[in-house]
């Protein structure tokens, strides 16, 4: 070994022993050794050219200040699991808690918000302003934790609204203020083990005993046990019981009763059995329970009697003679539940998109050129394609949810039917959209999307139930198509123009679609409205024709509906998507010329074109040619590139405080640092 070689080895060994790094060759660049640094997207991203606060007011639609007040109440209390990550404050549920702990902390949060006056007037005030405030505050609760909003929803919107709308003065005076103040904790026992969507088929039976002036409620078989009753397993003191009413051997159909299930000390009342539904894939802060009634006696006055009553001597009386109409009147209050479910679903999608898009504006992967900088995730066209159409859909559906809420709080007897149909369609489409959006956002966040602290993954489990409770989405969409069928047949038979359910366009000649679809045509609002109307009109006519043809061949009307389920699905989707597009057009029309109107126009075009690309009906029934479909596809990609510079501004305009997002939406390196 040469002397120089020996000296070199000795030097290396000495450096190793002394823990000092060996000298680097003078020609070795340090550039590739520098660690990644987080760069806030606000430093490099344009802010869309529009005022995010103004856009937020447009998106929220109402009660922005009330929402911010409630956000603040949550952020200042340790009950909401305040924690610091990466130098920022976050609030979100602690999912390491047991099911029992989650239930108890949810109830403690409810008491805290009660003390702060959050529920003031939720049942005792009336009018559009009071209802909109209640809806806004419930949406904020859902952004923090779906368990919290569901516990409140069951208590106020199901139990409370049942007392308010099914009951009369005697019920209002006895129950509403006590419900608002949580002296009474209510639940809503409609669903049974054997019957969910088919409420007519429930098996719980109530009879009347004229000797004592009491109703007697029974669970006659195991399939009649009340199931999934939120609040029943632990906290509720009272419930609304939906039951068949048997008077002198005649079944008068489903009616609603008030029953006490626990005393003031939380003990289960006699003649009642309650069991826990157990652990769920989400919503474990809600104590879902099962209830059996064993000859439970309740006062005659506990029948909610706005629709029908039973006299002291056992005579059944009702102002509504038709049993079908009577049944419909009992289900009317469920509309409020569908309205809140749809609007809360959109805020959940907003959380997912805000986290995923902010992360994609600071996280890089791979280089486009040799030795070049890594590329931001959202600069990849494929990543834009995954997230930006969902962002546009979320904007469009926000406008639709706002229109639906306004329609609901200003409802009249003349508009009840339309609200019922619109809320069914939007509940289904918006909750499906939420689940798809959360899944895509979870995947777009890579491994970080699996962490519950980053919110997106756990939101999926919590919100999954929305697609089935208060009406299975597929069943609701079939009911939408049946309602459209009935409206179409009625107008044709009476030779009257179409008025309701957004079908006025069918009074006009069928629009002629251009054969060549340029970019300007595809983005034209009139073209978009026309092609959505053509789709709905054609599908309604096809559906009606198929059902009537099946009836003509001897099938019953109901079985004909069942056999036509594919056209039914296409039609109900067309109805809901056209209603959403119309909501965007309505919002856009009210805006003055400027940057916000321009941004909404881009969002509207993306919404319309992605619906056209994704729905096979446009090709299947010839509303688009194969070449046209290619034009639409290319235009969607072009719109992705145009929306990309606005991405940060668009998610900032959701107005969700940073504390309610996940750490990866901000300095994800510092949030994961050893310290």
XYZ file of C-alpha atoms in Angstrom:
675
model
C 0.000 0.000 0.000
C 1.495 3.421 -0.935
C 2.193 5.989 1.774
C -0.437 8.407 0.382
C -3.098 5.677 0.357
C -2.309 4.759 3.963
C -2.545 8.418 5.056
C -5.901 8.772 3.289
C -7.340 5.723 5.054
C -6.030 6.925 8.391
C -7.701 10.305 7.820
C -11.045 8.643 7.003
C -10.861 6.460 10.109
C -9.986 9.451 12.259
C -12.928 11.426 10.903
C -15.233 8.485 11.555
C -14.035 8.106 15.116
C -14.313 11.830 15.753
C -17.805 11.910 14.102
C -16.826 14.641 11.659
C -17.832 14.299 7.999
C -15.126 13.711 5.427
C -14.261 16.648 3.157
C -16.337 16.748 -0.027
C -14.770 16.915 -3.455
C -14.675 20.524 -4.616
C -16.686 19.768 -7.766
C -19.722 18.167 -5.996
C -22.876 20.338 -6.045
C -24.854 20.701 -2.807
C -28.053 21.657 -4.627
C -29.628 18.182 -4.594
C -28.857 17.682 -0.897
C -30.973 20.609 0.359
C -34.085 19.404 2.227
C -37.557 20.196 0.980
C -39.009 23.392 2.366
C -42.711 24.156 2.727
C -43.801 27.153 0.713
C -47.274 28.543 1.473
C -49.292 28.568 -1.755
C -50.358 32.155 -0.978
C -46.803 33.247 -1.864
C -46.897 31.902 -5.403
C -50.551 31.535 -6.361
C -52.617 34.326 -7.831
C -55.798 34.943 -5.884
C -58.143 34.553 -8.791
C -58.633 38.258 -9.286
C -61.781 38.246 -7.133
C -62.623 39.024 -3.524
C -62.743 35.706 -1.635
C -64.912 37.224 1.100
C -67.511 38.310 -1.448
C -67.428 34.887 -3.080
C -67.864 33.280 0.325
C -70.968 35.368 1.035
C -72.363 34.255 -2.311
C -71.605 30.595 -1.559
C -72.855 30.533 2.030
C -75.945 32.388 0.938
C -76.989 33.473 4.428
C -75.899 34.048 8.055
C -72.165 34.424 7.447
C -71.646 36.331 10.715
C -73.561 33.707 12.711
C -71.392 30.985 11.205
C -68.198 32.829 12.163
C -69.513 33.339 15.706
C -70.020 29.600 16.121
C -66.627 28.777 14.602
C -65.144 31.065 17.238
C -67.034 29.426 20.116
C -65.615 26.067 19.107
C -62.049 27.261 18.634
C -61.895 28.860 22.079
C -63.030 25.788 24.051
C -60.891 22.777 24.967
C -64.050 20.665 24.664
C -63.427 20.756 20.918
C -60.013 19.080 21.225
C -57.776 22.053 20.488
C -54.282 21.048 19.424
C -51.291 22.695 17.780
C -49.572 21.192 14.767
C -46.974 22.928 12.663
C -47.453 26.184 14.561
C -51.211 26.282 13.840
C -54.277 25.612 15.964
C -56.612 22.804 14.890
C -59.909 21.564 16.275
C -61.315 18.161 15.396
C -62.754 15.176 17.263
C -60.340 12.777 18.966
C -60.909 9.525 17.115
C -58.628 7.638 19.517
C -61.449 7.792 22.057
C -63.645 4.788 22.697
C -67.228 4.770 21.455
C -68.465 5.572 24.969
C -66.032 8.484 25.290
C -67.074 9.875 21.898
C -70.722 9.762 22.938
C -70.081 11.522 26.227
C -67.925 14.278 24.736
C -70.546 14.868 22.027
C -73.160 15.391 24.736
C -70.824 17.720 26.660
C -70.324 19.801 23.510
C -74.104 20.022 23.135
C -74.402 21.350 26.710
C -71.625 23.897 26.058
C -73.340 25.219 22.927
C -76.634 25.339 24.837
C -75.026 27.542 27.512
C -73.678 29.854 24.788
C -77.158 30.385 23.311
C -76.567 28.576 20.021
C -80.021 26.932 20.016
C -81.937 30.076 20.923
C -85.201 30.098 18.979
C -84.553 26.840 17.141
C -88.084 25.676 17.974
C -89.772 28.642 19.629
C -89.019 31.234 16.921
C -90.627 31.053 13.498
C -90.183 32.626 10.098
C -87.514 32.398 7.382
C -84.816 34.318 9.291
C -85.026 32.042 12.328
C -84.986 28.919 10.173
C -82.017 30.092 8.101
C -80.012 30.863 11.250
C -80.736 27.359 12.551
C -79.688 25.777 9.238
C -76.452 27.795 9.109
C -75.418 26.861 12.645
C -76.218 23.183 12.052
C -73.975 23.254 8.952
C -71.087 24.620 11.040
C -71.615 21.862 13.622
C -71.417 19.323 10.786
C -68.130 20.786 9.554
C -66.648 20.166 13.003
C -68.156 16.712 13.612
C -70.999 14.883 11.901
C -71.878 13.142 15.176
C -72.541 16.535 16.745
C -74.793 17.692 13.910
C -76.677 14.375 13.814
C -77.351 14.431 17.572
C -78.689 17.966 17.167
C -80.576 17.066 14.006
C -82.389 14.170 15.650
C -83.311 16.280 18.685
C -84.413 19.456 16.893
C -85.280 18.539 13.302
C -86.835 15.099 13.849
C -88.197 15.004 17.391
C -88.711 18.782 17.627
C -90.191 19.273 14.184
C -92.468 16.253 14.652
C -93.903 17.849 17.795
C -94.137 21.200 16.025
C -95.726 20.017 12.764
C -97.599 16.844 13.777
C -98.716 18.266 17.112
C -101.158 20.977 18.108
C -101.195 23.731 20.726
C -101.260 21.361 23.695
C -98.095 19.662 22.463
C -96.350 22.904 21.563
C -96.919 24.377 25.017
C -95.774 21.253 26.816
C -92.779 20.192 24.749
C -91.183 22.834 22.502
C -89.519 25.112 25.079
C -88.397 22.130 27.142
C -86.924 20.593 24.001
C -85.085 23.797 23.089
C -83.630 23.960 26.619
C -82.768 20.232 26.692
C -85.018 19.582 29.682
C -86.362 16.891 27.373
C -83.991 14.949 25.133
C -85.868 13.589 22.148
C -85.379 10.905 19.538
C -87.384 9.661 16.544
C -88.454 6.022 16.361
C -89.557 5.387 12.797
C -87.118 2.843 11.302
C -87.540 -0.807 12.270
C -85.361 -3.867 11.822
C -87.696 -5.071 9.077
C -88.731 -1.766 7.505
C -86.701 1.300 6.606
C -87.709 3.180 3.471
C -91.082 1.389 3.405
C -92.613 3.312 6.297
C -96.123 2.091 5.402
C -95.016 -1.427 6.256
C -93.827 -0.817 9.828
C -95.107 -3.429 12.262
C -95.300 -1.621 15.614
C -98.976 -1.608 16.646
C -100.882 0.838 18.838
C -104.410 0.245 20.129
C -106.707 2.444 22.219
C -108.186 1.519 25.577
C -111.343 3.645 26.119
C -111.683 2.434 29.729
C -108.486 4.238 30.782
C -108.180 6.800 27.967
C -104.752 5.431 27.024
C -102.982 4.170 23.933
C -101.141 0.851 24.237
C -98.000 0.437 22.125
C -96.585 -2.992 21.290
C -93.669 -4.509 19.420
C -95.373 -7.680 18.151
C -92.303 -9.397 16.659
C -88.521 -9.026 16.459
C -88.627 -7.419 13.003
C -90.772 -4.636 14.555
C -88.073 -3.500 16.989
C -87.182 0.141 16.390
C -83.662 0.252 14.948
C -80.922 2.857 14.418
C -82.746 5.314 16.690
C -80.254 8.135 17.293
C -80.065 9.060 20.969
C -82.022 6.028 22.161
C -79.102 3.942 23.425
C -77.995 6.353 26.142
C -79.290 9.915 26.312
C -82.873 10.319 25.040
C -85.702 10.661 27.553
C -88.575 10.704 25.049
C -89.275 9.489 21.548
C -91.710 9.943 18.699
C -93.098 6.473 17.986
C -94.358 5.755 14.488
C -96.879 2.943 14.654
C -99.850 1.399 12.934
C -102.994 2.637 14.713
C -105.617 -0.057 15.230
C -109.036 1.281 16.278
C -111.742 -1.306 16.936
C -110.045 -3.793 14.650
C -109.557 -1.321 11.779
C -106.025 -0.308 10.795
C -106.033 3.481 10.314
C -102.434 3.508 9.059
C -99.236 5.018 10.425
C -99.551 7.643 13.185
C -97.102 9.378 15.523
C -97.121 9.277 19.325
C -94.999 10.710 22.135
C -93.615 8.163 24.592
C -91.272 8.589 27.555
C -88.454 6.032 27.510
C -86.284 7.202 30.450
C -86.927 8.989 33.712
C -85.099 12.098 34.950
C -82.303 9.931 36.379
C -81.708 8.175 33.062
C -83.353 4.898 34.064
C -85.249 3.047 31.330
C -88.999 3.231 31.912
C -91.120 0.138 32.618
C -92.519 -1.788 29.634
C -89.633 -0.611 27.473
C -86.492 -2.474 26.465
C -83.516 -0.687 24.909
C -80.350 -2.170 23.387
C -77.321 -0.575 21.750
C -76.803 -0.830 17.977
C -73.058 -1.086 18.629
C -69.962 0.236 16.914
C -70.342 1.727 13.412
C -68.039 2.684 10.535
C -68.600 6.314 11.550
C -70.794 8.533 13.720
C -69.726 6.776 16.909
C -70.509 9.937 18.851
C -74.199 9.141 18.220
C -75.781 6.568 20.537
C -77.953 4.639 18.090
C -80.271 2.223 19.851
C -83.001 -0.376 19.432
C -86.354 -0.133 21.224
C -89.045 -2.691 22.070
C -92.448 -1.706 23.521
C -94.233 -4.217 25.790
C -97.802 -2.986 26.327
C -96.532 0.535 26.946
C -99.420 2.770 28.031
C -99.379 6.477 27.166
C -102.033 9.195 27.639
C -104.511 9.775 24.803
C -103.128 13.329 24.561
C -99.773 11.911 23.408
C -101.139 11.222 19.933
C -99.777 13.995 17.697
C -103.119 15.045 16.329
C -102.722 17.734 13.682
C -103.786 15.219 11.009
C -106.026 12.807 12.921
C -107.332 12.244 16.450
C -109.077 9.678 18.618
C -111.886 10.842 20.888
C -112.083 9.800 24.531
C -114.665 7.119 23.663
C -112.402 5.682 20.942
C -113.783 7.255 17.746
C -111.254 7.934 14.981
C -111.575 11.356 13.317
C -109.535 13.011 10.578
C -109.987 16.024 8.333
C -108.170 14.037 5.618
C -110.346 11.144 4.494
C -107.978 9.748 1.866
C -105.523 7.353 3.607
C -102.775 8.049 1.036
C -103.018 11.807 1.559
C -103.087 11.289 5.315
C -99.930 9.188 5.123
C -98.253 11.866 2.989
C -99.102 14.500 5.590
C -97.331 12.421 8.257
C -94.159 12.238 6.174
C -94.055 15.936 5.242
C -91.710 16.956 8.112
C -89.040 14.605 6.749
C -88.454 17.227 4.060
C -86.539 19.360 6.586
C -84.224 16.417 7.268
C -83.467 15.973 3.579
C -82.777 19.678 3.199
C -80.246 19.634 6.041
C -78.625 16.386 4.882
C -78.080 17.769 1.375
C -76.641 21.092 2.545
C -74.374 19.476 5.175
C -73.062 17.044 2.542
C -71.809 19.948 0.457
C -69.933 21.454 3.407
C -68.281 18.081 3.999
C -67.163 18.022 0.357
C -65.790 21.546 0.839
C -63.604 20.383 3.731
C -62.224 17.524 1.633
C -61.502 19.755 -1.358
C -59.939 22.522 0.730
C -57.528 20.030 2.308
C -56.679 18.166 -0.906
C -56.274 21.247 -3.105
C -54.200 23.199 -0.573
C -51.980 20.141 -0.166
C -51.621 19.809 -3.945
C -50.476 23.449 -4.115
C -47.480 22.827 -1.854
C -46.626 19.138 -2.335
C -44.334 18.278 -5.238
C -43.501 14.991 -6.964
C -41.112 14.111 -9.807
C -39.372 16.428 -12.225
C -40.533 17.251 -15.704
C -36.941 17.736 -16.925
C -33.629 16.221 -15.882
C -32.288 17.782 -12.676
C -35.207 20.218 -12.699
C -37.419 21.113 -9.758
C -40.181 18.727 -8.778
C -43.631 19.615 -10.066
C -46.560 20.731 -7.885
C -49.258 18.078 -7.805
C -51.920 20.463 -9.091
C -49.744 21.353 -12.077
C -50.182 17.825 -13.380
C -53.128 17.746 -15.837
C -54.211 14.402 -14.393
C -54.424 15.876 -10.878
C -56.395 18.843 -12.186
C -58.794 16.394 -13.867
C -59.300 14.571 -10.571
C -60.085 17.585 -8.391
C -61.183 20.629 -10.383
C -64.393 19.165 -11.904
C -65.380 18.088 -8.373
C -64.626 21.614 -7.175
C -66.890 23.055 -9.876
C -69.647 20.578 -9.013
C -69.375 21.542 -5.340
C -69.798 25.208 -6.232
C -72.817 24.454 -8.418
C -74.385 22.278 -5.743
C -73.826 25.000 -3.132
C -76.025 27.318 -5.173
C -78.625 24.563 -5.549
C -78.591 23.857 -1.802
C -79.098 27.552 -1.098
C -82.062 27.721 -3.490
C -83.553 24.628 -1.862
C -83.180 26.126 1.629
C -84.823 29.364 0.526
C -87.659 27.410 -1.057
C -88.066 25.450 2.180
C -88.090 28.376 4.626
C -90.554 30.288 2.408
C -92.750 27.253 1.769
C -96.480 27.516 1.213
C -99.099 24.785 0.740
C -98.805 25.408 -3.011
C -95.034 24.812 -3.055
C -94.879 21.817 -0.685
C -95.016 19.277 -3.510
C -92.136 20.902 -5.383
C -90.022 21.166 -2.226
C -90.676 17.497 -1.526
C -89.533 16.393 -4.994
C -86.558 18.769 -5.227
C -85.306 17.831 -1.752
C -85.459 14.118 -2.631
C -83.474 14.616 -5.828
C -80.872 16.910 -4.306
C -80.500 14.825 -1.144
C -79.537 11.855 -3.333
C -77.294 13.644 -5.836
C -75.489 15.828 -3.276
C -74.764 13.001 -0.841
C -73.493 10.757 -3.641
C -71.306 13.638 -4.808
C -69.935 14.099 -1.290
C -68.879 10.458 -1.033
C -67.246 10.482 -4.456
C -65.471 13.748 -3.672
C -64.129 12.544 -0.324
C -62.833 9.327 -1.906
C -61.028 11.239 -4.670
C -59.615 13.748 -2.168
C -58.444 10.924 0.084
C -56.563 9.320 -2.788
C -55.237 12.677 -4.015
C -53.597 13.200 -0.611
C -51.718 9.907 -0.893
C -50.701 8.311 2.383
C -51.422 11.499 4.310
C -55.092 11.065 3.443
C -55.198 7.983 5.669
C -54.465 9.951 8.841
C -57.604 10.870 10.739
C -56.095 14.215 11.758
C -56.166 15.223 8.090
C -59.938 14.713 8.217
C -60.715 13.512 4.688
C -60.622 9.769 5.302
C -62.660 9.861 8.478
C -65.271 12.142 6.921
C -65.976 9.311 4.483
C -66.937 6.944 7.289
C -68.959 9.581 9.100
C -70.931 10.771 6.081
C -71.463 7.429 4.314
C -74.764 6.953 6.147
C -76.200 10.004 4.384
C -76.812 7.962 1.251
C -79.281 5.689 3.055
C -80.853 7.424 6.053
C -84.009 9.523 5.745
C -84.630 7.812 2.442
C -82.352 5.449 0.523
C -80.983 7.451 -2.392
C -82.045 4.944 -5.033
C -85.576 4.837 -3.655
C -85.724 8.640 -3.502
C -84.666 8.930 -7.137
C -87.386 6.477 -8.172
C -89.905 8.656 -6.328
C -88.634 11.704 -8.218
C -89.293 9.968 -11.533
C -92.768 8.884 -10.401
C -93.579 12.480 -9.455
C -92.435 13.695 -12.886
C -94.491 10.947 -14.531
C -97.601 11.984 -12.591
C -97.114 15.646 -13.487
C -96.616 14.826 -17.168
C -99.660 12.562 -17.395
C -101.845 15.029 -15.494
C -100.956 17.979 -17.727
C -101.413 15.951 -20.901
C -104.801 14.589 -19.818
C -106.104 18.027 -18.847
C -104.441 19.648 -21.858
C -102.892 22.196 -19.505
C -99.456 23.819 -19.759
C -96.681 22.563 -17.495
C -96.118 24.722 -14.403
C -94.448 22.800 -11.602
C -91.297 20.753 -11.023
C -89.212 22.847 -13.407
C -91.043 21.477 -16.452
C -92.098 24.858 -17.893
C -89.531 24.407 -20.668
C -91.740 21.623 -22.076
C -94.328 24.217 -23.108
C -91.867 25.567 -25.702
C -90.766 23.981 -28.966
C -87.913 21.486 -28.652
C -84.615 23.391 -28.974
C -82.522 22.576 -32.042
C -78.991 21.496 -31.100
C -76.065 22.638 -33.273
C -74.148 19.823 -34.962
C -70.749 21.523 -34.591
C -69.800 22.330 -31.005
C -67.153 25.024 -30.782
C -65.666 26.214 -27.514
C -67.894 29.285 -27.464
C -71.028 27.189 -28.057
C -70.102 24.686 -25.355
C -69.634 27.525 -22.862
C -72.812 29.316 -23.851
C -75.298 29.237 -20.975
C -78.270 28.978 -23.332
C -76.777 25.950 -25.081
C -76.119 24.293 -21.710
C -79.651 24.988 -20.523
C -81.102 23.752 -23.822
C -79.253 20.446 -23.916
C -80.090 19.714 -20.262
C -83.751 20.472 -21.061
C -83.698 18.268 -24.170
C -82.309 15.399 -22.117
C -84.949 15.769 -19.399
C -87.840 16.131 -21.884
C -86.806 13.144 -23.972
C -86.218 10.895 -20.953
C -89.564 11.874 -19.414
C -91.363 11.071 -22.655
C -89.481 7.773 -23.009
C -90.207 6.837 -19.391
C -93.903 7.687 -19.656
C -94.214 5.796 -22.931
C -92.492 2.699 -21.530
C -94.611 2.633 -18.351
C -97.839 3.094 -20.299
C -96.831 0.431 -22.812
C -96.190 -2.047 -19.983
C -99.553 -1.173 -18.441
C -101.179 -1.731 -21.826
C -99.720 -5.251 -21.839
C -101.419 -6.008 -18.541
C -98.772 -5.062 -15.990
C -99.840 -3.122 -12.895
C -98.770 0.501 -12.655
C -96.383 -0.170 -9.753
C -94.781 -3.168 -11.458
C -94.453 -1.133 -14.666
C -92.492 1.467 -12.684
C -90.215 -1.265 -11.339
C -89.543 -2.696 -14.810
C -88.669 0.786 -16.111
C -86.040 1.406 -13.427
C -83.200 2.165 -15.868
C -85.065 5.001 -17.561
C -86.228 6.099 -14.115
C -82.609 6.438 -12.949
C -81.631 8.400 -16.060
C -84.640 10.712 -15.733
C -84.230 11.523 -12.047
C -80.545 12.293 -12.578
C -81.429 14.576 -15.504
C -84.010 16.359 -13.334
C -81.584 16.954 -10.451
C -78.689 18.056 -12.649
C -80.884 20.507 -14.554
C -82.128 21.952 -11.250
C -78.511 22.433 -10.148
C -77.559 24.103 -13.426
C -80.555 26.416 -13.129
C -79.455 27.389 -9.619
C -76.024 28.427 -10.925
C -77.623 30.380 -13.756
C -79.892 32.153 -11.258
C -76.927 33.110 -9.060
C -74.838 34.205 -12.037
C -77.644 36.363 -13.450
C -77.771 38.422 -10.247
C -74.061 39.264 -10.314
C -72.706 42.495 -11.817
C -70.076 42.202 -14.516
C -66.686 41.539 -12.982
C -64.247 38.951 -11.728
C -66.697 37.053 -9.509
C -69.198 36.705 -12.344
C -66.388 35.529 -14.631
C -65.279 32.905 -12.094
C -68.839 31.660 -11.587
C -69.182 31.434 -15.376
C -66.100 29.196 -15.564
C -67.443 27.023 -12.751
C -70.849 26.799 -14.433
C -69.332 25.695 -17.743
C -67.191 23.098 -16.008
C -70.245 21.793 -14.139
C -72.367 21.550 -17.293
C -69.681 19.924 -19.426
C -68.498 17.395 -16.837
C -72.138 16.299 -16.418
C -72.356 15.882 -20.177
C -69.119 13.898 -20.259
C -70.023 11.627 -17.352
C -73.656 10.789 -18.143
C -73.931 8.057 -20.807
C -77.466 9.285 -21.602
C -76.083 12.065 -23.780
C -74.502 9.511 -26.114
C -76.986 6.670 -25.557
C -79.997 8.699 -26.682
C -78.227 10.854 -29.244
C -78.178 14.259 -27.540
C -74.469 14.292 -28.420
C -72.750 12.634 -31.375
C -69.488 10.750 -30.887
C -67.591 13.716 -32.316
C -69.501 16.076 -30.015
C -68.532 13.916 -27.054
C -64.884 14.340 -28.006
C -65.383 18.106 -28.199
C -66.848 18.104 -24.689
C -63.966 16.034 -23.338
C -61.361 18.385 -24.789
C -63.200 21.424 -23.464
C -63.245 19.977 -19.942
C -59.459 19.618 -20.056
C -59.189 23.189 -21.299
C -61.396 24.408 -18.458
C -59.176 22.562 -15.988
C -56.211 24.607 -17.200
C -58.227 27.819 -16.898
C -59.513 27.014 -13.425
C -56.062 25.997 -12.162
C -54.917 29.608 -11.377
C -58.137 30.160 -9.398
C -57.911 26.956 -7.341
C -56.574 28.504 -4.135
C -59.022 31.414 -4.277
C -61.943 29.080 -4.927
C -61.271 26.871 -1.875
C -60.408 29.875 0.309
C -63.833 31.243 -0.614
C -65.424 28.313 1.203
C -64.788 30.406 4.310
C -63.877 27.407 6.470
C -61.371 28.519 9.130
C -57.914 26.940 8.929
C -58.478 25.265 12.306
C -61.242 23.086 10.835
C -59.024 21.671 8.069
C -56.179 19.155 8.425
C -52.462 19.850 9.055
C -51.525 18.803 5.516
C -53.502 21.757 4.194
C -50.717 23.949 5.599
C -47.105 23.325 6.695
C -47.156 19.552 6.489
C -43.385 19.316 7.025
C -43.436 21.207 10.323
C -46.622 19.374 11.370
C -44.707 16.086 11.065
C -41.388 17.277 12.522
C -39.763 15.294 15.348
C -40.374 18.090 17.844
